[in-house]
Amino acid sequence: SSTTVTAVAGTIILSGGDVTLSSTSITSTGRVQVRPFATGGQMDVGATGAGSGTAHVSQAEINQISAGTLRLGALDGGNLVISNTLSHASDTVELASAGAVTQSAAINVASLSLLGTGGAHTLTNGSNNVTILAGNTGSVNFRSTAAFSVGTVAGTTGLTFTGDASLYAAAAMIT
C-alpha cells in the first residue's frame, strides 16, 4: 500500500541519515526540505547507501516529492555532493550548505538557488542546464550549457556572495 504526506502550504522537513520513501509520496505547494539529521552533516544527492555517516537521497526518492520548492541540504549543513544527475518536476531547487557543494553529475532544473553562509558552490559540470540562477552564499563557480539569467528563485533575488564568483554559459548569454 502507498502513503501520501500532504501539506497545503508551509514546509515539510525530512531529516535523517538516509531517505527511503519506498511507496510514500510527499506533496506540498510550499517547500519540502531533505536534510541530514545532524548540524554539519554531509549529504549525497543521487546516491543510495546506508551507514557511511553521510545522508543519501536518490533520484528515485526525489521523484516521489512534489513541491513548490525542493531544498536539498541545510543552511547549517556540511558538504553536499551531487553524484547523479539531479532533476525535479517542480523545477525549483535550492542547494543549501555551509560547506562545499560539488558535483560529478549534471543539474537539470529551470530554477536553482544556492544558499548557505560561507558555502562554496562549485557546480561546473559541462552538462548543467539551468534557466534562472539565484543565491546568497559564500562563493560561486557555476557553468551551464545553455543561456541563463540571474533572477529570483524561491524568494531569493539576485546573486549575493561574500567570496568570489565565476559564471559561465557555454556558447550562450548570461542575463
Short mmCIF file of C-alpha atoms in Angstrom, two decimals:
data_model
loop_
_atom_site.label_atom_id
_atom_site.label_comp_id
_atom_site.label_asym_id
_atom_site.label_seq_id
_atom_site.Cartn_x
_atom_site.Cartn_y
_atom_site.Cartn_z
CA SER A 1 0.00 0.00 0.00
CA SER A 2 1.14 3.54 -0.61
CA THR A 3 1.19 6.50 1.75
CA THR A 4 0.91 10.20 0.90
CA VAL A 5 2.05 13.06 3.13
CA THR A 6 0.42 16.32 2.02
CA ALA A 7 0.80 19.92 3.14
CA VAL A 8 -1.23 22.68 1.51
CA ALA A 9 1.48 25.25 2.29
CA GLY A 10 4.39 25.62 4.66
CA THR A 11 7.45 23.40 4.88
CA ILE A 12 7.84 19.65 5.20
CA ILE A 13 11.26 18.64 6.55
CA LEU A 14 12.65 15.15 6.00
CA SER A 15 15.70 14.80 8.22
CA GLY A 16 17.74 11.65 8.66
CA GLY A 17 20.65 9.51 7.65
CA ASP A 18 19.13 8.06 4.52
CA VAL A 19 15.84 8.96 2.88
CA THR A 20 13.91 5.88 1.81
CA LEU A 21 10.43 6.77 0.63
CA SER A 22 9.55 3.34 -0.85
CA SER A 23 5.85 3.73 -1.53
CA THR A 24 5.48 7.12 0.17
CA SER A 25 4.89 10.30 -1.78
CA ILE A 26 5.34 13.81 -0.39
CA THR A 27 3.22 16.68 -1.74
CA SER A 28 3.32 20.37 -0.85
CA THR A 29 2.70 23.65 -2.65
CA GLY A 30 5.30 25.09 -0.27
CA ARG A 31 8.82 23.83 0.42
CA VAL A 32 9.99 20.27 1.02
CA GLN A 33 13.44 20.05 2.58
CA VAL A 34 15.56 16.90 2.62
CA ARG A 35 18.48 17.37 5.01
CA PRO A 36 21.00 15.50 7.13
CA PHE A 37 19.88 14.88 10.69
CA ALA A 38 22.90 16.46 12.39
CA THR A 39 24.12 20.05 12.19
CA GLY A 40 27.14 20.00 9.88
CA GLY A 41 26.06 16.65 8.45
CA GLN A 42 27.10 15.73 4.92
CA MET A 43 24.70 14.80 2.13
CA ASP A 44 24.96 12.90 -1.15
CA VAL A 45 22.22 13.68 -3.68
CA GLY A 46 21.76 10.92 -6.20
CA ALA A 47 23.43 8.09 -4.29
CA THR A 48 21.93 5.21 -2.42
CA GLY A 49 23.57 3.71 0.59
CA ALA A 50 23.47 3.48 4.31
CA GLY A 51 25.74 3.57 7.28
CA SER A 52 28.53 5.74 5.91
CA GLY A 53 27.77 8.77 8.09
CA THR A 54 26.57 10.70 5.03
CA ALA A 55 22.86 11.27 4.37
CA HIS A 56 21.74 9.92 1.00
CA VAL A 57 18.75 10.72 -1.20
CA SER A 58 18.41 9.07 -4.61
CA GLN A 59 16.82 10.50 -7.74
CA ALA A 60 14.09 7.85 -7.33
CA GLU A 61 13.18 9.33 -3.92
CA ILE A 62 13.39 12.87 -5.28
CA ASN A 63 10.90 11.82 -7.97
CA GLN A 64 8.40 10.95 -5.21
CA ILE A 65 8.41 14.55 -3.94
CA SER A 66 6.08 17.13 -5.45
CA ALA A 67 6.77 20.61 -4.09
CA GLY A 68 6.71 24.27 -4.99
CA THR A 69 10.39 24.29 -3.94
CA LEU A 70 12.67 21.38 -3.15
CA ARG A 71 15.54 22.23 -0.76
CA LEU A 72 18.38 19.73 -0.61
CA GLY A 73 20.79 20.07 2.32
CA ALA A 74 20.65 22.58 5.14
CA LEU A 75 21.85 26.10 5.87
CA ASP A 76 23.79 24.62 8.81
CA GLY A 77 24.83 21.53 6.86
CA GLY A 78 28.22 20.22 5.88
CA ASN A 79 29.41 19.24 2.42
CA LEU A 80 26.83 18.38 -0.22
CA VAL A 81 27.66 16.45 -3.40
CA ILE A 82 25.53 15.83 -6.49
CA SER A 83 26.67 12.34 -7.50
CA ASN A 84 23.97 11.51 -10.04
CA THR A 85 22.01 13.70 -12.46
CA LEU A 86 19.65 15.93 -10.48
CA SER A 87 16.30 16.90 -11.95
CA HIS A 88 12.98 17.72 -10.34
CA ALA A 89 9.46 18.06 -11.67
CA SER A 90 8.86 21.30 -9.77
CA ASP A 91 11.95 22.69 -11.49
CA THR A 92 12.66 24.90 -8.44
CA VAL A 93 15.56 23.56 -6.39
CA GLU A 94 17.61 25.07 -3.57
CA LEU A 95 21.02 23.64 -2.69
CA ALA A 96 21.84 24.64 0.90
CA SER A 97 25.13 24.14 2.72
CA ALA A 98 27.60 25.96 4.93
CA GLY A 99 30.30 23.71 3.43
CA ALA A 100 31.37 22.72 -0.07
CA VAL A 101 28.75 21.95 -2.71
CA THR A 102 30.22 19.96 -5.60
CA GLN A 103 29.05 17.72 -8.39
CA SER A 104 30.08 14.77 -10.50
CA ALA A 105 26.83 14.76 -12.50
CA ALA A 106 24.58 17.35 -14.17
CA ILE A 107 21.88 19.55 -12.66
CA ASN A 108 18.85 19.97 -14.95
CA VAL A 109 16.26 22.29 -13.38
CA ALA A 110 14.62 25.53 -14.51
CA SER A 111 15.32 27.48 -11.30
CA LEU A 112 18.28 26.94 -8.96
CA SER A 113 19.12 28.78 -5.75
CA LEU A 114 22.48 28.40 -3.98
CA LEU A 115 22.26 29.05 -0.24
CA GLY A 116 24.46 28.93 2.85
CA THR A 117 26.59 31.43 4.74
CA GLY A 118 30.18 30.62 3.86
CA GLY A 119 29.10 27.89 1.43
CA ALA A 120 31.37 27.23 -1.54
CA HIS A 121 29.30 26.17 -4.56
CA THR A 122 31.45 24.66 -7.32
CA LEU A 123 28.98 23.46 -9.95
CA THR A 124 30.92 23.23 -13.20
CA ASN A 125 29.64 20.04 -14.83
CA GLY A 126 29.61 20.58 -18.59
CA SER A 127 26.05 19.26 -18.86
CA ASN A 128 24.33 21.57 -16.34
CA ASN A 129 21.16 23.12 -17.75
CA VAL A 130 19.62 25.84 -15.57
CA THR A 131 17.41 28.73 -16.75
CA ILE A 132 17.38 31.01 -13.67
CA LEU A 133 20.10 31.18 -11.01
CA ALA A 134 19.92 32.97 -7.64
CA GLY A 135 21.79 32.68 -4.39
CA ASN A 136 23.04 34.04 -1.11
CA THR A 137 26.23 32.23 -0.18
CA GLY A 138 30.00 32.39 0.19
CA SER A 139 31.43 31.68 -3.25
CA VAL A 140 30.03 30.52 -6.59
CA ASN A 141 31.65 28.82 -9.56
CA PHE A 142 28.81 27.88 -11.93
CA ARG A 143 28.62 26.61 -15.51
CA SER A 144 25.56 25.95 -17.70
CA THR A 145 25.38 24.53 -21.21
CA ALA A 146 22.57 26.95 -22.08
CA ALA A 147 21.86 30.64 -21.58
CA PHE A 148 20.68 31.51 -18.10
CA SER A 149 19.72 34.60 -16.15
CA VAL A 150 20.38 35.74 -12.61
CA GLY A 151 16.92 36.35 -11.19
CA THR A 152 14.55 35.34 -8.39
CA VAL A 153 14.23 31.75 -7.17
CA ALA A 154 12.03 30.78 -4.22
CA GLY A 155 12.26 34.22 -2.62
CA THR A 156 16.00 34.72 -3.18
CA THR A 157 16.62 37.59 -5.58
CA GLY A 158 19.87 38.00 -7.45
CA LEU A 159 23.22 36.54 -6.55
CA THR A 160 24.85 37.72 -3.31
CA PHE A 161 28.19 36.26 -2.28
CA THR A 162 30.94 37.06 0.21
CA GLY A 163 33.75 35.37 -1.71
CA ASP A 164 34.47 35.03 -5.42
CA ALA A 165 32.03 34.27 -8.21
CA SER A 166 32.53 32.85 -11.69
CA LEU A 167 29.57 32.33 -14.02
CA TYR A 168 29.90 30.61 -17.39
CA ALA A 169 27.32 29.85 -20.10
CA ALA A 170 28.81 27.74 -22.88
CA ALA A 171 28.27 29.50 -26.21
CA ALA A 172 25.32 31.39 -24.76
CA MET A 173 24.37 34.52 -22.81
CA ILE A 174 24.09 35.31 -19.13
CA THR A 175 21.43 37.97 -18.46
#
